[in-house]
PDB file of C-alpha atoms in Angstrom:
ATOM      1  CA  UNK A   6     -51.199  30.059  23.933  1.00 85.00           C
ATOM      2  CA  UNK A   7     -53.866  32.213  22.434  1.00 90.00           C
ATOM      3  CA  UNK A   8     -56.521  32.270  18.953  1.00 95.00           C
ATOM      4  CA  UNK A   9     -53.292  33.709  17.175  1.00 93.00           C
ATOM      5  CA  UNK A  10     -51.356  30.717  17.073  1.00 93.00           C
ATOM      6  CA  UNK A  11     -54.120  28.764  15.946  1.00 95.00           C
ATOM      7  CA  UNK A  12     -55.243  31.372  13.628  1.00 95.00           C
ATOM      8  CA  UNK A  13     -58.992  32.237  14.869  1.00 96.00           C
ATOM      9  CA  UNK A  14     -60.475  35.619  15.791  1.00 95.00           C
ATOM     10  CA  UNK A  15     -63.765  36.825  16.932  1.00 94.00           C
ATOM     11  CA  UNK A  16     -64.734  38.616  13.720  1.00 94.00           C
ATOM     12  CA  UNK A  17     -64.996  34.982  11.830  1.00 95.00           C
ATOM     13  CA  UNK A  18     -68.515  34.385  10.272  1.00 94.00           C
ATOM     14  CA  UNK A  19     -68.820  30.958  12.735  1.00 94.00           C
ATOM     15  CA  UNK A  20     -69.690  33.303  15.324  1.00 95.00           C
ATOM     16  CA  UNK A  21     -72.819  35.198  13.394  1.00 90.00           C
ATOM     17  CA  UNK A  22     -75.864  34.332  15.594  1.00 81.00           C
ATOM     18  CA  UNK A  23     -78.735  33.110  13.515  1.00 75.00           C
ATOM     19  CA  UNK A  24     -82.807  32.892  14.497  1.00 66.00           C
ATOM     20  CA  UNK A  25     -82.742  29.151  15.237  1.00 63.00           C
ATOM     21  CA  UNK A  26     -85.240  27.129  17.461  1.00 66.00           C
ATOM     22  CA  UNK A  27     -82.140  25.149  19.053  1.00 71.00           C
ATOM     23  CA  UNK A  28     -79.101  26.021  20.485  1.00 81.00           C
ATOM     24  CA  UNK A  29     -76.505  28.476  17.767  1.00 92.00           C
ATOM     25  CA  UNK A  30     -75.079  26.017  15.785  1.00 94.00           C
ATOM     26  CA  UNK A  31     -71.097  25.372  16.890  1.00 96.00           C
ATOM     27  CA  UNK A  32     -68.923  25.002  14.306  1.00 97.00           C
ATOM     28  CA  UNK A  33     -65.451  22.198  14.954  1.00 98.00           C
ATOM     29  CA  UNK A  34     -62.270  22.451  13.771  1.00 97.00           C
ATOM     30  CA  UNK A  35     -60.285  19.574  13.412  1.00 96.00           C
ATOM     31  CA  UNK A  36     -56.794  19.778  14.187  1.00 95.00           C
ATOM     32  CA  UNK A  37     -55.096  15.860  14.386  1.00 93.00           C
ATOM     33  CA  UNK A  38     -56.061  12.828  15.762  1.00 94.00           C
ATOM     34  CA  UNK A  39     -54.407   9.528  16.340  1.00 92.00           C
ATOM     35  CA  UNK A  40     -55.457   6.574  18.731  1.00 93.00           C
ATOM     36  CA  UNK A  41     -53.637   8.087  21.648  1.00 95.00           C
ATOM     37  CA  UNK A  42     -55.541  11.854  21.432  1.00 96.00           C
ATOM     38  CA  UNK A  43     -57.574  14.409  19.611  1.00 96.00           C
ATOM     39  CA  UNK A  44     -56.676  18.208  19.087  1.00 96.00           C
ATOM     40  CA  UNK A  45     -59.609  20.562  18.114  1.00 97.00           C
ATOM     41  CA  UNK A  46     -61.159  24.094  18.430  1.00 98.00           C
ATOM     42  CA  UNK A  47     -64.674  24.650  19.202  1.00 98.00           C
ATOM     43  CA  UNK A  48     -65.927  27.900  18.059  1.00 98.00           C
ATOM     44  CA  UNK A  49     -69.239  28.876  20.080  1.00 97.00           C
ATOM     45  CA  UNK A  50     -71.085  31.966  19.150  1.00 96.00           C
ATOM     46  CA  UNK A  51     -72.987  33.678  21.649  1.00 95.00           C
ATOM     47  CA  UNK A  52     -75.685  31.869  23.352  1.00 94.00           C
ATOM     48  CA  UNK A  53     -74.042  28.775  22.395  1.00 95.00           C
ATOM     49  CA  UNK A  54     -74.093  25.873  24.238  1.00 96.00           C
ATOM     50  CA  UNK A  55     -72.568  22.388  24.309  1.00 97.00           C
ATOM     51  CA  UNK A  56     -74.596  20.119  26.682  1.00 97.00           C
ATOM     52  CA  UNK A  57     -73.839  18.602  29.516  1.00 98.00           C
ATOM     53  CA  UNK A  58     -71.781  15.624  28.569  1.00 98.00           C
ATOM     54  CA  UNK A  59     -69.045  13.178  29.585  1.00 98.00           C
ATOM     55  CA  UNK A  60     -65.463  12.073  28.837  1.00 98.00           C
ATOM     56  CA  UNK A  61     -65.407   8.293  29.761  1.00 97.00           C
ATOM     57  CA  UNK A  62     -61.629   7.238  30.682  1.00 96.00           C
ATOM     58  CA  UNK A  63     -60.511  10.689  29.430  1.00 98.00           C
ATOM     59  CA  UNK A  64     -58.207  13.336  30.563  1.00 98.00           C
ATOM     60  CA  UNK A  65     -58.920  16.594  28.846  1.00 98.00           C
ATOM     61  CA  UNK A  66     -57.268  19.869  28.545  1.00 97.00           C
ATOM     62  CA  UNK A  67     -59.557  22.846  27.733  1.00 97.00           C
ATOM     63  CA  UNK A  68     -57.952  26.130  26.893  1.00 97.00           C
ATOM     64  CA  UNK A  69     -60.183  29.200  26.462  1.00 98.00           C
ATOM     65  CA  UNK A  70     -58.199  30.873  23.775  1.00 98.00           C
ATOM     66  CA  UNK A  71     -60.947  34.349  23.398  1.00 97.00           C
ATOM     67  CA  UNK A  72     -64.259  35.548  24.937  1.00 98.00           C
ATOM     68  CA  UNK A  73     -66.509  34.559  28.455  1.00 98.00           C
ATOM     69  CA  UNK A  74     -68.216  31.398  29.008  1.00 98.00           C
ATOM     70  CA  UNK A  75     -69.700  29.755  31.583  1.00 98.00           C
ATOM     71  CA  UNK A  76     -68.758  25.856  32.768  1.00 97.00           C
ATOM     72  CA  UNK A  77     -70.942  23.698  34.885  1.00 97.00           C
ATOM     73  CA  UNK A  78     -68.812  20.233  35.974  1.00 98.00           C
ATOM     74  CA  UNK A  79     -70.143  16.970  37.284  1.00 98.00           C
ATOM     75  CA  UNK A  80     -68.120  14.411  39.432  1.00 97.00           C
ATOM     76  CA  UNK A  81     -69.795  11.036  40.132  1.00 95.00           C
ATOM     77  CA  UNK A  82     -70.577  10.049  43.201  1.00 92.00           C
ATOM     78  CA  UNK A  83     -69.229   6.384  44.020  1.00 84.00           C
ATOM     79  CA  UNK A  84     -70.110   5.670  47.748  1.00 69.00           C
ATOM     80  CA  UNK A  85     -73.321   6.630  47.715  1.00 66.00           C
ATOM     81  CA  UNK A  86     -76.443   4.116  47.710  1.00 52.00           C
ATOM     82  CA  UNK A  87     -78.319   3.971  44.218  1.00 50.00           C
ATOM     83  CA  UNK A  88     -81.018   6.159  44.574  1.00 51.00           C
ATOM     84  CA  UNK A  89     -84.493   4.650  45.369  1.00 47.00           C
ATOM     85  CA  UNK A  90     -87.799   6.072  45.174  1.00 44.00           C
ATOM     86  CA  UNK A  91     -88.461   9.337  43.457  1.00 50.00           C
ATOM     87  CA  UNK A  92     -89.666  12.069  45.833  1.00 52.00           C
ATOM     88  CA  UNK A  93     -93.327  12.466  44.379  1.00 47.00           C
ATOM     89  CA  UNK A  94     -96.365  13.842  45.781  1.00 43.00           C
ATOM     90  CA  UNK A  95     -98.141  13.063  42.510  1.00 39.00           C
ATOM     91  CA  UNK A  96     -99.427   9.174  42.219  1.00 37.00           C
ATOM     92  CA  UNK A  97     -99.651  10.076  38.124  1.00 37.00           C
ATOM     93  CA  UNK A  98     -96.161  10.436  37.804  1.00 40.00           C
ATOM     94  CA  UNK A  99     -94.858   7.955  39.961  1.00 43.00           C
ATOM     95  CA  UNK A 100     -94.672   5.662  36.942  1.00 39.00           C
ATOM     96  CA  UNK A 101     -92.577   8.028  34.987  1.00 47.00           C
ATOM     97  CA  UNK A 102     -90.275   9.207  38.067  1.00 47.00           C
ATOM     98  CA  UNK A 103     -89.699   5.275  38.588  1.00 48.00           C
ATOM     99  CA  UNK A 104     -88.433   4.539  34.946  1.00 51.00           C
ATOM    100  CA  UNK A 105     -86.299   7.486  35.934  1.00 55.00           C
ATOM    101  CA  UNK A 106     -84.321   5.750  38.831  1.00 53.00           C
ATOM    102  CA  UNK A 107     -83.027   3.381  36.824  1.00 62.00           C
ATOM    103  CA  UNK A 108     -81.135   6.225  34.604  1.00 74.00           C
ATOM    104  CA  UNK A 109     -79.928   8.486  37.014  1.00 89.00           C
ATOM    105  CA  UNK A 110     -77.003   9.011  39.064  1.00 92.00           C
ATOM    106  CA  UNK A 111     -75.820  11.002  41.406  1.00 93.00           C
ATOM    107  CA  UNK A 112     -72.767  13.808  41.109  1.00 95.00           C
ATOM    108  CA  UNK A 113     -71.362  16.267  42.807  1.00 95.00           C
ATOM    109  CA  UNK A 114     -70.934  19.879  41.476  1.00 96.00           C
ATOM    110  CA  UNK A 115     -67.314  20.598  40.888  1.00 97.00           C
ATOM    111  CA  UNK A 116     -67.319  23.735  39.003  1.00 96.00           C
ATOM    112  CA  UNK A 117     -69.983  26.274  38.408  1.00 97.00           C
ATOM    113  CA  UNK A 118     -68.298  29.444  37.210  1.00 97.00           C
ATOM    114  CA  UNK A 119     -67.643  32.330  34.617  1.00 98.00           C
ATOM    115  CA  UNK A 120     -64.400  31.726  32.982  1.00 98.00           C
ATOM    116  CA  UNK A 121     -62.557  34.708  30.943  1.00 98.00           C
ATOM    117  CA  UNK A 122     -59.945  34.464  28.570  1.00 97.00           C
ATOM    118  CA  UNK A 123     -56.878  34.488  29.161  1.00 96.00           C
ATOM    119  CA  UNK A 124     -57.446  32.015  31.747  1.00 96.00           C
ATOM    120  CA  UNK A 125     -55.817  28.836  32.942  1.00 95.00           C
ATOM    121  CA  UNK A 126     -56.135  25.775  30.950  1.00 95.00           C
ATOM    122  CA  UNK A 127     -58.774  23.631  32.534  1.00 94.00           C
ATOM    123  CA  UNK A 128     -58.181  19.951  33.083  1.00 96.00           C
ATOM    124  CA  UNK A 129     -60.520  17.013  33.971  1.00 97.00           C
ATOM    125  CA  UNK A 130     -60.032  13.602  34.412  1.00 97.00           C
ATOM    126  CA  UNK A 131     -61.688  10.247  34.267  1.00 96.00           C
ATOM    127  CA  UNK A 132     -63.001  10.444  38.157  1.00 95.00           C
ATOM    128  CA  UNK A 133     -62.350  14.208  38.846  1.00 96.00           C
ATOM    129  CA  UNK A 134     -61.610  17.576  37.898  1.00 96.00           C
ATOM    130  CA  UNK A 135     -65.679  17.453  36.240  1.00 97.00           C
ATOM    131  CA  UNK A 136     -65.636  15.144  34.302  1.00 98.00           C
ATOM    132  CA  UNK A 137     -69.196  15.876  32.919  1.00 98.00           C
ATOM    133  CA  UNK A 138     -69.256  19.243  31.736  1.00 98.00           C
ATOM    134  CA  UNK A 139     -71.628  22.004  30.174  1.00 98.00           C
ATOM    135  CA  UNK A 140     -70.496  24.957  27.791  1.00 98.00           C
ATOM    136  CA  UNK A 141     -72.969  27.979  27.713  1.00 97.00           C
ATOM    137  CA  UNK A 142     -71.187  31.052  25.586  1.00 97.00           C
ATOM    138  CA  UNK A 143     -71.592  34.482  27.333  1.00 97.00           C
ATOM    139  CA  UNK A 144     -69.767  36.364  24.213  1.00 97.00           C
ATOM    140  CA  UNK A 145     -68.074  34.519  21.228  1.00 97.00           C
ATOM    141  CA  UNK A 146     -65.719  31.793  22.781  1.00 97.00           C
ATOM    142  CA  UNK A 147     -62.750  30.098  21.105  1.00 98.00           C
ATOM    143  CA  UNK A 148     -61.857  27.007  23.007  1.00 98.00           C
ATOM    144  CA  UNK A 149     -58.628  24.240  22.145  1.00 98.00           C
ATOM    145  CA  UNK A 150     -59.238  20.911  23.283  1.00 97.00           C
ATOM    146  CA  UNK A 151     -57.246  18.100  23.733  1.00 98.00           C
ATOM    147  CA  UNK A 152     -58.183  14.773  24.218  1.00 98.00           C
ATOM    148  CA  UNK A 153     -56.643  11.688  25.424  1.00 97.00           C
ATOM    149  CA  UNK A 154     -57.577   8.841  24.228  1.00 97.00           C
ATOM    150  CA  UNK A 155     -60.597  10.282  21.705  1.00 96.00           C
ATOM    151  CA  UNK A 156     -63.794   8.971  21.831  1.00 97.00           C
ATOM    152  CA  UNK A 157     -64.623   5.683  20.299  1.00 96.00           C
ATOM    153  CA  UNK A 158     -67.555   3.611  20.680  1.00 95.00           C
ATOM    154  CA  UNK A 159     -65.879   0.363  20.064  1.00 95.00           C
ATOM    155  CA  UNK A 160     -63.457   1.294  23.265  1.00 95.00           C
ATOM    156  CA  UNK A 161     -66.670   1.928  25.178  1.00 95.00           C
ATOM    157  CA  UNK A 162     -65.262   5.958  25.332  1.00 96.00           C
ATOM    158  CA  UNK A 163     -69.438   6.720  24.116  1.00 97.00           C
ATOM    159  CA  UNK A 164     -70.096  10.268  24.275  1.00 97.00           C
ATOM    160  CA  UNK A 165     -73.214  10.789  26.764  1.00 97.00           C
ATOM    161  CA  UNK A 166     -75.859  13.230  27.221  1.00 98.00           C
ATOM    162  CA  UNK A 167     -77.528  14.231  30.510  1.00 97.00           C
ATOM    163  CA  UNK A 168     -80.148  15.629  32.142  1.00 96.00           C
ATOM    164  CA  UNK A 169     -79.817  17.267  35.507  1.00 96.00           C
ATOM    165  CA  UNK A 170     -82.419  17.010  38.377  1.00 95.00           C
ATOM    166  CA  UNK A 171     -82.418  18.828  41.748  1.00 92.00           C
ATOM    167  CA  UNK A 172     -80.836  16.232  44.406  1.00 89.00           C
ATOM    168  CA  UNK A 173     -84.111  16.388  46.603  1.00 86.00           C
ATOM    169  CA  UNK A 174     -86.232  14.839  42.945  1.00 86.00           C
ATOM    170  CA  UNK A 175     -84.687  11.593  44.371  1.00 80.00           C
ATOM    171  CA  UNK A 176     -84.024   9.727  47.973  1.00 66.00           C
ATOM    172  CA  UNK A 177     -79.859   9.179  48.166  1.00 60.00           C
ATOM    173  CA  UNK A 178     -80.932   6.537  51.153  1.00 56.00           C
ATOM    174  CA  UNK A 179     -78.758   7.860  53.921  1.00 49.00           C
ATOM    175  CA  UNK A 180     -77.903  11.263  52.870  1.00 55.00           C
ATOM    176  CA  UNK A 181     -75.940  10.934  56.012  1.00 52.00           C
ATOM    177  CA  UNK A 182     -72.837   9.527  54.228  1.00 58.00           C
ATOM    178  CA  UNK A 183     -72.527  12.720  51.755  1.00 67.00           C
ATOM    179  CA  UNK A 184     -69.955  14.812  53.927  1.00 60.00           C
ATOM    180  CA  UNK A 185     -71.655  17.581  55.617  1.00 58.00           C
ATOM    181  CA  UNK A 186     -74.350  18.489  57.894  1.00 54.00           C
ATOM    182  CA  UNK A 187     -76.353  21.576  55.878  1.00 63.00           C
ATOM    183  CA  UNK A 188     -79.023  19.951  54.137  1.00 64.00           C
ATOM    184  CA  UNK A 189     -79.409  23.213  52.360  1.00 71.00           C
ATOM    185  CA  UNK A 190     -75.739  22.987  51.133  1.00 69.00           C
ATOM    186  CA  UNK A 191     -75.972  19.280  49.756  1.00 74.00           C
ATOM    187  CA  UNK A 192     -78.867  20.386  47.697  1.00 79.00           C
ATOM    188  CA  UNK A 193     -76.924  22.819  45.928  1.00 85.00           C
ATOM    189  CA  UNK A 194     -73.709  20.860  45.754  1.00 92.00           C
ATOM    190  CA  UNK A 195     -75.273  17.769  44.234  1.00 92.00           C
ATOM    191  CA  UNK A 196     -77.439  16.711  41.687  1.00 93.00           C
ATOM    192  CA  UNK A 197     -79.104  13.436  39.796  1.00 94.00           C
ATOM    193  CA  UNK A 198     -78.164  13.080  35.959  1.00 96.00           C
ATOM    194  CA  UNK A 199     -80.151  11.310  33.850  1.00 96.00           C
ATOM    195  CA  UNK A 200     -78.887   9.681  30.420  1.00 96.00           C
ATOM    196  CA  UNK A 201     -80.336  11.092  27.547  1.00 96.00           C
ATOM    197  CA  UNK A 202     -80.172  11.034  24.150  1.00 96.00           C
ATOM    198  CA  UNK A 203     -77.864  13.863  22.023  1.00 95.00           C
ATOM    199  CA  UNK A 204     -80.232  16.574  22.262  1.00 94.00           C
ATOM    200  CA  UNK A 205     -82.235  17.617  18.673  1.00 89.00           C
ATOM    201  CA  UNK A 206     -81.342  20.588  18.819  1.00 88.00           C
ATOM    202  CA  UNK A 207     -77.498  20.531  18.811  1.00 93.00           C
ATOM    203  CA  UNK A 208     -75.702  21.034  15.570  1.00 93.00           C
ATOM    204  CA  UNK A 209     -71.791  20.945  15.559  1.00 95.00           C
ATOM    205  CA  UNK A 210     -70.593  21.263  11.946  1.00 95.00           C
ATOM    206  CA  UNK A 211     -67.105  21.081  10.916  1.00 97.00           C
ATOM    207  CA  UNK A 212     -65.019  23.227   8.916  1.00 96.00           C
ATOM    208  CA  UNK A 213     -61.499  23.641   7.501  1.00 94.00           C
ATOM    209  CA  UNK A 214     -58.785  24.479  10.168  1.00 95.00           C
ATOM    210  CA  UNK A 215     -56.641  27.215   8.571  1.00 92.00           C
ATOM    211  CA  UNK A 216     -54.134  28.063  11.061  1.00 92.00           C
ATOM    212  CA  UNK A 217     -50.884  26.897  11.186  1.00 90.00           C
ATOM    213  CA  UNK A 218     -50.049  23.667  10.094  1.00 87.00           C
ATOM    214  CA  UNK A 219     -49.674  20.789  12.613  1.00 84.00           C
ATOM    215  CA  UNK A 220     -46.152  18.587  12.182  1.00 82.00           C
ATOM    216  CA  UNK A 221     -45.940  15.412  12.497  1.00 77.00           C
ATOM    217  CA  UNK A 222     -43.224  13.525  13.852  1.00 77.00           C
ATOM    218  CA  UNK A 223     -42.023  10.225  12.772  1.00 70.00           C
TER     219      UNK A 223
END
């Protein structure tokens, strides 16, 4: 499958950079929807970013239909202690790291890589295949998602926002139980996210899909 049978190209206007003080603003185009999934195109221009995020009891299908972008995926870590005191020299922040604790998490990096169309789709599921992921846009990017089910607060499928923090911000009590004996290596394969709100600076507008029409089927 590529941009041409879903009739988007690189040349659109969605992908004109403008001088913003956020991230480029990422225009959606809304395909179908029903309770059981979601079909839609996210157009990122370059620079553009989608923040790290999740996809609670979700399996999604990403398909890089044009351009370079990079993913960053999460897993969550399940048998691994809550994390307990903040690593912090300072006594002034020890306040603010320990509000922290109680909002953070800790995952494991899954994927961390340039992707180039034409590429394989990407799938992630509710416990694995990063199910927290970041968008950044090297060059213009074109990507078809699929979602099953959609999101919907009232199902508890809320989309989240997080921060990431280096894994040695916070003590994992035993790090011994994370598989592996380089220290060095667990700090680069795991991390502590933090809830946050939807970032300010994020604007995802929608516009009219053009391309062909979808079918339904009775």
């Amino acid at each position: 499958m590529t941009e041409h049978d879903v009739g988007v190209r690189p040349n659109m206007p969605y992908f004109k950079v403008k001088e913003t003080e956020g991230f480029p603003k990422i225009t959606y185009l809304h395909l179908s929807e029903c309770d059981k999934f979601s079909i839609g195109i996210f157009l990122l221009p370059p620079t553009g970013v989608l923040p790290l995020h999740n996809h609670p009891q979700m399996t999604v299908f990403s398909k890089l239909l044009f351009g370079t972008m990079h993913i960053k995926a999460y897993d969550w870590v399940d048998n691994i202690a809550s994390s307990s005191a903040p690593k912090s020299d300072s006594s002034e922040c020890e306040e603010t790291a320990e509000e922290k604790t109680d909002s953070v998490r800790l995952a494991k990096l899954k994927v961390n890589s340039d992707f180039t169309a034409p590429c394989n789709t990407s799938i992630l599921y509710p416990t694995d295949g990063g199910n927290m992921h970041c968008f950044t846009a090297i060059t213009s990017c074109a990507v078809l998602d699929v979602l099953g089910p959609p999101y919907c607060d009232a199902e508890g499928r809320h989309c989240q926002y997080y921060r990431t923090h280096p894994f040695t911000s916070f003590s994992a009590g035993d790090n011994k139980q994370l598989p592996g004996d380089d220290e060095k290596a667990k700090e680069l394969d795991y991390a502590w996210l933090e809830e946050i709100d939807k970032p300010a600076g994020l604007s995802v507008v929608g516009a009219p899909y053009n391309g062909p029409r979808i079918v339904e089927k009775e």
